[in-house]
Short mmCIF file of C-alpha atoms and ligand atoms in Angstrom, two decimals:
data_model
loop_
_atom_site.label_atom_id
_atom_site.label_comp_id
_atom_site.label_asym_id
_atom_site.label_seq_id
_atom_site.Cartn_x
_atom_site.Cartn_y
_atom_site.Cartn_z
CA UNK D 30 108.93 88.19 185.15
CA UNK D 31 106.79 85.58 183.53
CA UNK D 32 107.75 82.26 185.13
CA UNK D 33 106.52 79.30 183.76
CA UNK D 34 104.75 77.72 187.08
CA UNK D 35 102.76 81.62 185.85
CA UNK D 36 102.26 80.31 182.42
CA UNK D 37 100.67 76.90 183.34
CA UNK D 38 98.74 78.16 185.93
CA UNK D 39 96.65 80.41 183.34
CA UNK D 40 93.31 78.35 182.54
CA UNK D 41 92.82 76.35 179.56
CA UNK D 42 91.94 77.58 176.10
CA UNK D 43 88.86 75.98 175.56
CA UNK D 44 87.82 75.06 171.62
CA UNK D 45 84.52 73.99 170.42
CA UNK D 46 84.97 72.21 167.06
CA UNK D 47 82.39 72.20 164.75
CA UNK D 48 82.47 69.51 162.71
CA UNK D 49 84.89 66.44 163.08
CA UNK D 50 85.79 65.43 159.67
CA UNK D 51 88.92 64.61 158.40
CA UNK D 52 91.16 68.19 159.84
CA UNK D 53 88.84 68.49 162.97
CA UNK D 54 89.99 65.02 164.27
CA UNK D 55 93.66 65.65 163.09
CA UNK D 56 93.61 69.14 165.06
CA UNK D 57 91.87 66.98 168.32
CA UNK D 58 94.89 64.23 167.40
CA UNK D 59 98.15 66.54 166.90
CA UNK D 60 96.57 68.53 169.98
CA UNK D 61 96.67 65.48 171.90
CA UNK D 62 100.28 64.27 170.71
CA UNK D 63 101.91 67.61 171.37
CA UNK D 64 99.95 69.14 174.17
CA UNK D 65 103.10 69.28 176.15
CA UNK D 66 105.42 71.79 173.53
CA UNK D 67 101.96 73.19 172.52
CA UNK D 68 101.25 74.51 175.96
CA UNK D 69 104.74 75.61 177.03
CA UNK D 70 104.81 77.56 173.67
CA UNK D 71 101.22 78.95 174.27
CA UNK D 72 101.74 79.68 178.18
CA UNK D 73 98.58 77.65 178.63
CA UNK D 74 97.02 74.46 177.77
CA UNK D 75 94.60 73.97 174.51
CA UNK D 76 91.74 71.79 174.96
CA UNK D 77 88.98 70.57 172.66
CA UNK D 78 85.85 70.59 175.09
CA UNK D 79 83.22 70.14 172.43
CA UNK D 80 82.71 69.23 169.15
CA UNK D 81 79.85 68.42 166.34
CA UNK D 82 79.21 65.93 164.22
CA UNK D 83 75.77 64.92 163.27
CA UNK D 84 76.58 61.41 162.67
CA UNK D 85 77.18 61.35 166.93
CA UNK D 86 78.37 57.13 166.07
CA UNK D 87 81.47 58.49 164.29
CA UNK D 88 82.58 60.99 167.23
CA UNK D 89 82.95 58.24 169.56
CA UNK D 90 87.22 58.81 169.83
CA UNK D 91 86.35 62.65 171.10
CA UNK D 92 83.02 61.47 172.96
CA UNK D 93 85.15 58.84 175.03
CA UNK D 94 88.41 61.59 174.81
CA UNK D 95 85.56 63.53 177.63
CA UNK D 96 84.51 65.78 174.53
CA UNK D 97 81.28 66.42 174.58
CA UNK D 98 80.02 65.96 171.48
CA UNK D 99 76.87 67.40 170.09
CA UNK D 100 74.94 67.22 166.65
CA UNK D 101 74.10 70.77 166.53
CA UNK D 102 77.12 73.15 165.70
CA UNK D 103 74.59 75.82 167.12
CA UNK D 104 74.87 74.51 170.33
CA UNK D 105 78.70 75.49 170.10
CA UNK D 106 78.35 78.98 169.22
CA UNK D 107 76.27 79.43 172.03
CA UNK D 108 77.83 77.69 175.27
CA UNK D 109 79.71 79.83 177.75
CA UNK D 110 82.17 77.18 178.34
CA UNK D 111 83.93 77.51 175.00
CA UNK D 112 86.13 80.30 174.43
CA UNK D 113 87.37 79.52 170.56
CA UNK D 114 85.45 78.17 167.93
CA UNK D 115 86.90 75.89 165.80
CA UNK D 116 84.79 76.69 162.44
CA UNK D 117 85.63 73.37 160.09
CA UNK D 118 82.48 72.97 158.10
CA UNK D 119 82.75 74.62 155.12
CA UNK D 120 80.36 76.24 153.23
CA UNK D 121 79.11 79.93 152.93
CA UNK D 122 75.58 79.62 154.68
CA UNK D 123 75.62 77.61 157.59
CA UNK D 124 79.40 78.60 158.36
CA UNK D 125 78.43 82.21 157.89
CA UNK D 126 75.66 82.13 160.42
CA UNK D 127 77.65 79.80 162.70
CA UNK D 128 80.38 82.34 162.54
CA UNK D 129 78.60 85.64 162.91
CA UNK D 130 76.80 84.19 166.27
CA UNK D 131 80.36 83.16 167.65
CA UNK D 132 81.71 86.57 167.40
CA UNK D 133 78.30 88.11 168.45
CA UNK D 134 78.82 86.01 171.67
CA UNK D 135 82.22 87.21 172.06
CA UNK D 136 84.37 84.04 171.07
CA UNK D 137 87.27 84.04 169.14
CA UNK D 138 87.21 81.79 165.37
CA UNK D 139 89.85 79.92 163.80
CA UNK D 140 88.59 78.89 160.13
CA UNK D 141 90.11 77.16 157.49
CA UNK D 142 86.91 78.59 155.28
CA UNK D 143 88.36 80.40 152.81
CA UNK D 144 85.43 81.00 150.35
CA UNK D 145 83.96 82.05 153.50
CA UNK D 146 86.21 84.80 153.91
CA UNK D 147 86.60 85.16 150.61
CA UNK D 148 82.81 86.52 149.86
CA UNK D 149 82.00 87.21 153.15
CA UNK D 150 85.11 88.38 154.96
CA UNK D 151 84.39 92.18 154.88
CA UNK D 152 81.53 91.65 156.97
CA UNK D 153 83.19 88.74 159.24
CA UNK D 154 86.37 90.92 160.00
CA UNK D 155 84.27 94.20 160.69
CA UNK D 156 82.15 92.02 163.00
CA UNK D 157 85.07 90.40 164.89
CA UNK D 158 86.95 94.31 165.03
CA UNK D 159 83.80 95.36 166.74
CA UNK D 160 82.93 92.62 169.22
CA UNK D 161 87.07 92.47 169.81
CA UNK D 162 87.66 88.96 169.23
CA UNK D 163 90.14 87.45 166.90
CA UNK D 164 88.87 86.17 163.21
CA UNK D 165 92.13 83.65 162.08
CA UNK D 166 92.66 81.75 159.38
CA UNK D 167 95.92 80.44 158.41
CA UNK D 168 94.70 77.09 157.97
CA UNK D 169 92.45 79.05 154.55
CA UNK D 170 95.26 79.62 152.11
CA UNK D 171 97.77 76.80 151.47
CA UNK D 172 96.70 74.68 153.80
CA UNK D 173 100.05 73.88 156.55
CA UNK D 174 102.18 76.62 154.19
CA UNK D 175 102.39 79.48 157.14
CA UNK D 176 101.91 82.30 154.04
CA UNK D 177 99.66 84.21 155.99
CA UNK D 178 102.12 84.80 159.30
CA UNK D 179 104.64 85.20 156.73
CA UNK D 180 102.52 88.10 154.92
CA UNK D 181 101.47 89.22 157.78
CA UNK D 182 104.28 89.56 160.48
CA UNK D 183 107.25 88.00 158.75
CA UNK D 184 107.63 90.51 155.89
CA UNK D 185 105.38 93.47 157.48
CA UNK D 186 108.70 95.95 156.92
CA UNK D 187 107.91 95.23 153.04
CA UNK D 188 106.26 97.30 150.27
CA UNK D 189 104.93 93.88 148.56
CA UNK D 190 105.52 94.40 144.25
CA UNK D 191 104.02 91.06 143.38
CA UNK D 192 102.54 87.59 144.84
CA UNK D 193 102.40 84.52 143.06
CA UNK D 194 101.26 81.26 144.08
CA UNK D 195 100.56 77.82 142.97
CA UNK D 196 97.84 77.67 145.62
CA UNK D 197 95.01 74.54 144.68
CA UNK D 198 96.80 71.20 144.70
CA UNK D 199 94.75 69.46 142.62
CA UNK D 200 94.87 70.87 139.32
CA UNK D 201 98.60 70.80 139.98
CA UNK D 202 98.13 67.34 140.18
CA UNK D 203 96.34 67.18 137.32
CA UNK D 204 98.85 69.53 134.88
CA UNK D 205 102.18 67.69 136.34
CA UNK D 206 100.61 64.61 135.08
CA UNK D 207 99.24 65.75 131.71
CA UNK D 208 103.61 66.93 131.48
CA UNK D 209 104.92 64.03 132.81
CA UNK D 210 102.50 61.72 131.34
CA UNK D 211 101.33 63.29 128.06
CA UNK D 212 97.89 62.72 129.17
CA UNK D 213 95.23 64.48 128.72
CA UNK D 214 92.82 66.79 131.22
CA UNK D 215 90.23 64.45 131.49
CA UNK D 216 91.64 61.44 131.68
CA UNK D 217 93.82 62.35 134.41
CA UNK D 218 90.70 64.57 136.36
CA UNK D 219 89.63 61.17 136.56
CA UNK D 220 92.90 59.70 138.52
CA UNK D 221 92.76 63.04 140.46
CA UNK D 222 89.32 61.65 141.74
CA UNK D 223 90.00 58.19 142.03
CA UNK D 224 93.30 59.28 144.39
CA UNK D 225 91.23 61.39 146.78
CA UNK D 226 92.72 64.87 145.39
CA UNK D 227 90.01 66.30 143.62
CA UNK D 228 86.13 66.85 145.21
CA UNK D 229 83.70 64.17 143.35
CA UNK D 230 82.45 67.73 142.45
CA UNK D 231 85.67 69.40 141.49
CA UNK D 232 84.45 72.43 139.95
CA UNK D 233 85.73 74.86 142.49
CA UNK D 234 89.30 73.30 142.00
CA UNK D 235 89.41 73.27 137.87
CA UNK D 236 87.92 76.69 137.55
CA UNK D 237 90.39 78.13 139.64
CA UNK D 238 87.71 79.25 142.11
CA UNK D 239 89.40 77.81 145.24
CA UNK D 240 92.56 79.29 143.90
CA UNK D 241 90.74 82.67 143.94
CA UNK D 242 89.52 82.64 147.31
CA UNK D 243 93.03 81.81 148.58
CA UNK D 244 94.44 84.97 146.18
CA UNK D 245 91.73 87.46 147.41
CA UNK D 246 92.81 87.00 151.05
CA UNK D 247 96.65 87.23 150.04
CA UNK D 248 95.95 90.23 148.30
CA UNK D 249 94.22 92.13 151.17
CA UNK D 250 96.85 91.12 153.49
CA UNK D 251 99.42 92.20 150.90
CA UNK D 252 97.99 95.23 150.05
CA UNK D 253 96.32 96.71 152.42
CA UNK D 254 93.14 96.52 150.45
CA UNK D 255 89.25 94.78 151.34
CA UNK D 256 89.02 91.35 150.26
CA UNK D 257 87.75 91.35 146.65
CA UNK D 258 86.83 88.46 145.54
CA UNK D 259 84.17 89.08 143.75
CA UNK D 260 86.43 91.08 141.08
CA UNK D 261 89.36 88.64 140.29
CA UNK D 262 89.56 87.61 136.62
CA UNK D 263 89.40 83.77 136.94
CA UNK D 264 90.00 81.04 134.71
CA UNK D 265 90.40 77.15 135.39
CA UNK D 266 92.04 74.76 133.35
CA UNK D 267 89.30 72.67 131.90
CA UNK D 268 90.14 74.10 128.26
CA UNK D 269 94.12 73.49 128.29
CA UNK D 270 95.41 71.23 126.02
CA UNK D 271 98.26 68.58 126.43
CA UNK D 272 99.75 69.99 123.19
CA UNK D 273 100.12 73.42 124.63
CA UNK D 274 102.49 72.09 127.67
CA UNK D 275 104.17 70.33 125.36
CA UNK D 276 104.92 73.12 123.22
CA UNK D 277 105.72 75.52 126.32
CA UNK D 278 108.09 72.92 127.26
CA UNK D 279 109.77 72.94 123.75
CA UNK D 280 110.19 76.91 124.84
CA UNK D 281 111.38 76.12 128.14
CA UNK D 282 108.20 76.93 129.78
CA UNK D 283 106.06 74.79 131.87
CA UNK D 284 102.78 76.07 132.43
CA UNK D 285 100.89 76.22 135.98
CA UNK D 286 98.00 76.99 137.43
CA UNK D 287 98.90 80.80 139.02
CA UNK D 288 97.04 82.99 141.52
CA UNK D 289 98.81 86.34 140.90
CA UNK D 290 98.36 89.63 142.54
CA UNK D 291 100.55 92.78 141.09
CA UNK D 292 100.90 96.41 142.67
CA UNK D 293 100.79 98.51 139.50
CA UNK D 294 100.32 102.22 139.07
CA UNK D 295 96.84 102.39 138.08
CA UNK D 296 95.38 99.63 140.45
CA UNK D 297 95.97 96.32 141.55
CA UNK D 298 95.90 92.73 139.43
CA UNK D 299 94.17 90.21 140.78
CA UNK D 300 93.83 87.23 138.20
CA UNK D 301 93.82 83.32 138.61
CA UNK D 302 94.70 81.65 135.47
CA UNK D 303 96.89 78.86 133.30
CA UNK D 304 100.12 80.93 132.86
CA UNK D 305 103.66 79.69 131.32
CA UNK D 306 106.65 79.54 133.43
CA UNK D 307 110.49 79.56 133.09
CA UNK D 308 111.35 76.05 133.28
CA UNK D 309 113.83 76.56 135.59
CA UNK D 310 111.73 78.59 138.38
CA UNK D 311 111.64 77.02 141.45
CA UNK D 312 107.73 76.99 140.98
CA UNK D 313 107.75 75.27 137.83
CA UNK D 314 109.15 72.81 139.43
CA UNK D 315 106.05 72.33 142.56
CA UNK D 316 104.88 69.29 140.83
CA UNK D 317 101.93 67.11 142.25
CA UNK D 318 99.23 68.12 145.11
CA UNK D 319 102.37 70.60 146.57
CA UNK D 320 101.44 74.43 146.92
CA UNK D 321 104.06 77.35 146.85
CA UNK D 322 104.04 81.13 146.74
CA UNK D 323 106.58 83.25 146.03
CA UNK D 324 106.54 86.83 147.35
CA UNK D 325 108.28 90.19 146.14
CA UNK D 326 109.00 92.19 148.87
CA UNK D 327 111.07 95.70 148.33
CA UNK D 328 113.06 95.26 150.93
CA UNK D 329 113.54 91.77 151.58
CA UNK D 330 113.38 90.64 147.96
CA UNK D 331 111.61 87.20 146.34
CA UNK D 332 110.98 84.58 148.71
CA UNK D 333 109.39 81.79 148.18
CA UNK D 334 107.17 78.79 150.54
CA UNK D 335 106.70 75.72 149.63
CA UNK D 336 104.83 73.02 151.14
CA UNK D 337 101.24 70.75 151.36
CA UNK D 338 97.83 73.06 151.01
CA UNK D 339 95.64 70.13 152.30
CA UNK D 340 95.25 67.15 153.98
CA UNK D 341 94.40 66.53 157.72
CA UNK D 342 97.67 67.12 159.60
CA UNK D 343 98.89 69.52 157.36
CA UNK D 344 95.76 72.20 158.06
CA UNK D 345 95.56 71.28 161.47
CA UNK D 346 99.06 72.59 161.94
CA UNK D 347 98.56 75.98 160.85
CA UNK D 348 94.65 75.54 162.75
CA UNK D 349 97.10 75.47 165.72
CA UNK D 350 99.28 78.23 165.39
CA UNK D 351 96.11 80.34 164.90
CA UNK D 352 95.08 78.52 168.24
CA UNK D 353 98.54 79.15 169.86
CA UNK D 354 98.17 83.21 168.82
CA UNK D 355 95.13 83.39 170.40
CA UNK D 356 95.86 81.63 173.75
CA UNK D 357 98.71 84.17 173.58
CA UNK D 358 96.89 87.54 172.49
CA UNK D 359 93.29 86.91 173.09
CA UNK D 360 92.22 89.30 175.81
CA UNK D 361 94.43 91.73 174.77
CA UNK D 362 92.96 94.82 173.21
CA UNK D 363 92.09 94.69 169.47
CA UNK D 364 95.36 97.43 169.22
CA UNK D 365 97.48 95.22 170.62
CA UNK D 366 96.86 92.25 168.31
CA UNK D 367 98.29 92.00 165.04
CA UNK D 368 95.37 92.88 162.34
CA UNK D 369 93.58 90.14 160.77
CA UNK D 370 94.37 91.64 157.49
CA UNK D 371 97.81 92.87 158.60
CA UNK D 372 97.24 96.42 157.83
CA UNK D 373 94.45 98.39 160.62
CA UNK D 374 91.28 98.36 159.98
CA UNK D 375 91.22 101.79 159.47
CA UNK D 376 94.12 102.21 157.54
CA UNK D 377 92.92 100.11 154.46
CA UNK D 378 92.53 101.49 151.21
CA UNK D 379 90.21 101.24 148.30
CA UNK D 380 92.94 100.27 145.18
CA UNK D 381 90.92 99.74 142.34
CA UNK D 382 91.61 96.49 141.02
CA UNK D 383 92.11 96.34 137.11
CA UNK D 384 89.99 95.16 134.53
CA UNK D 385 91.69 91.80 132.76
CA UNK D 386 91.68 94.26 129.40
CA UNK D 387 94.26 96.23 131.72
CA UNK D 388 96.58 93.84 132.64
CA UNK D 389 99.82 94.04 130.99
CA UNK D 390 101.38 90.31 130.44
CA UNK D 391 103.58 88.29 127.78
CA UNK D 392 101.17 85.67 125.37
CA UNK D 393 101.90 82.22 124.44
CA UNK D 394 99.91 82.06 120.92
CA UNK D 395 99.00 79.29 119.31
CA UNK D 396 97.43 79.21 115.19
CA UNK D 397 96.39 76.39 113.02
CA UNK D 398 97.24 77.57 109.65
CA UNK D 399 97.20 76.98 105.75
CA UNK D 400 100.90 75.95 105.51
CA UNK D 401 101.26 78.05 102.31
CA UNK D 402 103.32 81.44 101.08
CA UNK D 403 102.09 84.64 102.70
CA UNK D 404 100.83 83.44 106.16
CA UNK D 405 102.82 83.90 108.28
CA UNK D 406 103.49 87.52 106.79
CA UNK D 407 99.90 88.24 107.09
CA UNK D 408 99.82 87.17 111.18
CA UNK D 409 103.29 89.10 111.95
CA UNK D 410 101.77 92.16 109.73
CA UNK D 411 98.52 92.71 112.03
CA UNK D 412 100.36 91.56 114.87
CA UNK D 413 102.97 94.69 113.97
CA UNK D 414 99.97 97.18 113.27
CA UNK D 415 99.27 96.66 116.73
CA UNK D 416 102.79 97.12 118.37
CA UNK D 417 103.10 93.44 119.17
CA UNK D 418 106.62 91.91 119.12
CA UNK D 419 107.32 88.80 119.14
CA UNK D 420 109.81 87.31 120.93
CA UNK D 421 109.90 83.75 120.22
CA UNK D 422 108.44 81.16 117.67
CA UNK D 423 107.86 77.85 116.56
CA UNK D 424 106.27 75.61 113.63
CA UNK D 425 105.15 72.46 114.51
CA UNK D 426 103.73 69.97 111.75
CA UNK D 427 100.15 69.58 112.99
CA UNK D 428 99.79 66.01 114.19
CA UNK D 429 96.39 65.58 115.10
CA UNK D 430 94.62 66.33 111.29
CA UNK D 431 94.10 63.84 108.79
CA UNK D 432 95.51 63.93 104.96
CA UNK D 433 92.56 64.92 103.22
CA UNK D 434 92.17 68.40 104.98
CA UNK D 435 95.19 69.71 103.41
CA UNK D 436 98.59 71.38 104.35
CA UNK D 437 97.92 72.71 107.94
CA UNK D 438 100.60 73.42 110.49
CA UNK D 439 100.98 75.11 114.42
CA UNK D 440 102.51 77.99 114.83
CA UNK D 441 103.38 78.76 118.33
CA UNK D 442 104.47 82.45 119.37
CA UNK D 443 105.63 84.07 122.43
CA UNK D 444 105.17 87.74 122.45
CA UNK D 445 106.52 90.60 124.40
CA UNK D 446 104.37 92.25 126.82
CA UNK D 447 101.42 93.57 125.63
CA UNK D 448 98.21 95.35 127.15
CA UNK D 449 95.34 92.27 126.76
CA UNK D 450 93.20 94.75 125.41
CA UNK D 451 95.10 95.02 122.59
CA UNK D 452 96.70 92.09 122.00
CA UNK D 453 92.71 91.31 122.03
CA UNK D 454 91.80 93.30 119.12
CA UNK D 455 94.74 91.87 117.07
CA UNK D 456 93.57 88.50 117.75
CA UNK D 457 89.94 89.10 116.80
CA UNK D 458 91.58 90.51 113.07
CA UNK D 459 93.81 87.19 113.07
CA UNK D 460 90.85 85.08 114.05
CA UNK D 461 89.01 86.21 110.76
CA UNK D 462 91.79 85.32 108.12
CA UNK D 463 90.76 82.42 106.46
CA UNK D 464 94.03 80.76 106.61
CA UNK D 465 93.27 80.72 110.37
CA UNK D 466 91.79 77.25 110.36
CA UNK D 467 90.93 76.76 114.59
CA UNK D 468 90.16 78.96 117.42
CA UNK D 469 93.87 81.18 118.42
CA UNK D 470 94.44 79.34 121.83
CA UNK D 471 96.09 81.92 123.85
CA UNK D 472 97.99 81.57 127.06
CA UNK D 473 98.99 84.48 129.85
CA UNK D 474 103.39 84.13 130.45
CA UNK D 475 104.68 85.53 133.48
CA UNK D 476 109.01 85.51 134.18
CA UNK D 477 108.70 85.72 137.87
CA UNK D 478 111.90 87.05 137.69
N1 LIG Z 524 90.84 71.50 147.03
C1 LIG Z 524 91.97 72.21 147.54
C2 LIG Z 524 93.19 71.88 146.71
C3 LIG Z 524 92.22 71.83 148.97
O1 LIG Z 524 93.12 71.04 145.82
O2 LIG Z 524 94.22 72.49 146.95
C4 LIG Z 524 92.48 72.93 149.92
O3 LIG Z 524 91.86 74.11 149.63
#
């Protein structure tokens, strides 16, 4: 039997952090706080025993903790006395190389990197399968939302259907405002800023990028399949318009920022875009910097997690179950451990994943028209030539044109599912009616149901 006088008597887990920002001193502080529950759940104590920072002034809490802190990360990656490196800078160059050299000297990584893994994770994970150490990184996807142990372990007797995730907090932010507040994108980018949510250079968060990094690891995990990135369909939500949630929500539809992935017959879906929601969804209704994913499991269902995908404490919670699993399970043999992308290494399998003209979705449609006899006729009659039904609609006086261009009015459509290819090529022929005043804005709609 395993007493416990066994389990404390095991030596220390020793973690080199590098870099001490904002989650590396949370994971040093909640370390700290709960070493006591930490330990007796790990069967040994964690400790941080180096760290880097280049700016050596602003380590001074770990340097006088006994860290030893150094401004070279290299010097981490490298030092026998650390057995788990703690990788926390970010970044696909220096974080690559950093990594690669950890698991080339036999330590284990935690990362919260997910564009990291993201472009670079085939190569990572083959690297850590051969070298036998553990590549984690709970802490990448949803920040303190344990989706990846549930993926992973938690639903592992599952045939996963579908994933769907709110899964970048700040263009949340920024679309619950624009609904709550009627503001527009920019205006409340700007508040996003001011309030610490977005990057000063938010690109990665408005063009769903970060989103997509977080979906391609879900999707591997889900699947079975490599990490694929680099062949999502990904759009951002720099080009929605207030009036569009405000006509979804006339419709009972709210619309969020959506990382889906879909097990289909001819491939997989992997797509990050603006997509209309039942209003009454539970994941409408993840409003503000909150992230949620809701999985569809054949045997166990939909289930959903909810919770914060940043911030300091939150990511160094899941840093530390990654930290716990590996005080646990690190010398074990590779066979023994539970698969960094849940399925074995061997056992993954090259699903295509589908073109965006493939995917098969519901539209939200929006058309500036002449308000005059025959339109609306024409729209439904190439719209029919196409097999495209519609399932809902609205006309909206247009409020934003002056009186001297004339009778113009919105009309706002929800369609049945359609293949985008096709729905496409109806749009183009809609596009070039000359009562079709402005550009068609089109919006994906998903049920979730
Ligand atoms: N920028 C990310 C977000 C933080 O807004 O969710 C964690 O990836």
């Amino acid at each position: 039997m395993h007493s416990s006088s066994e389990a404390s008597s095991r030596s220390p887990l020793r973690l080199g952090l590098l870099g001490i920002g904002n989650v590396g001193q949370s994971v040093f502080d909640v370390l700290t706080r709960n070493q006591d529950e930490i330990s007796r759940r790990a069967g040994r104590s964690i400790e941080v025993v180096m760290a880097s920072r280049r700016n050596l002034a602003a380590a001074k809490p770990l340097a006088d903790a006994g860290v030893r802190v150094v401004a070279d990360p290299a010097d981490i990656v490298r030092d026998p006395s650390v057995d788990v490196v703690v990788e926390l800078i970010g970044g696909t160059t220096v974080a690559r190389d950093l990594v690669l050299q950890a698991i080339a000297n036999g330590k284990h990584v935690v990362t919260a990197n997910k564009a990291l893994l993201a472009e670079h994770g085939t190569e990572i994970f083959d690297a850590a399968h051969k070298a036998g150490v553990v590549v984690a990184f709970e802490a990448a996807v949803a920040g303190g939302i344990p989706i990846i142990k549930a993926l992973r372990e938690g639903l592992t007797a599952n045939r996963i259907q579908w994933l769907a995730g709110i899964i970048n907090g700040t263009t949340n932010f920024i679309l619950s405002e624009m609904r709550s507040k009627g503001l527009d994108f920019a205006t409340v980018l700007k508040t996003a800023q001011s309030l610490g949510y977005a990057e000063a250079d938010p690109t990665f968060d408005i063009e769903g990028v970060d989103a997509a990094h977080k979906l391609a690891l879900m999707s591997a995990i889900a699947f079975g399949v490599p990490v694929q990135f680099d062949k999502a369909h990904i759009e951002g939500i720099t080009q929605l318009d207030a009036q569009d949630i405000r006509y979804a929500e006339q419709l009972g539809y709210r619309i969020k920022l959506l990382g889906i992935t879909k097990r289909v017959p001819t491939g997989i879906e992997l797509r990050v875009h603006p997509c209309l929601v039942p209003s009454e969804r539970l994941l409408a209704n993840v409003e503000g910097a909150m992230n949620a994913v809701v999985v569809q499991g054949d045997a166990v269902g939909t289930t959903l997690y909810y919770g914060k995908g940043a911030g300091g404490e939150p990511t160094a919670s899941a840093v530390i179950a990654d930290l716990v699993d590996v005080a646990r399970v690190g010398n074990s043999s590779a066979l023994e451990r539970v698969p960094a992308l849940a399925f074995q290494p061997d056992a993954m399998v090259p699903t295509p994943v589908l073109p965006i003209s493939d995917v098969v979705s519901a539209y939200y449609l929006r058309l500036r028209v002449s308000d005059e006899a025959g339109v609306l006729a024409n729209l439904t009659g190439v719209l029919a030539k196409s097999g495209i039904s519609i399932d809902a609609m609205l006309q909206r006086e247009a409020h934003d044109v002056s009186g001297q261009e004339g009778n113009q009015t919105d009309l706002v459509m929800l369609t049945h599912e359609v293949r985008e290819g096709t729905l496409d090529e109806a749009l183009a022929h809609i596009q070039a009616l000359p009562t079709v005043l402005a550009p068609v804005v089109r919006l994906r709609k998903e049920e979730l149901a």
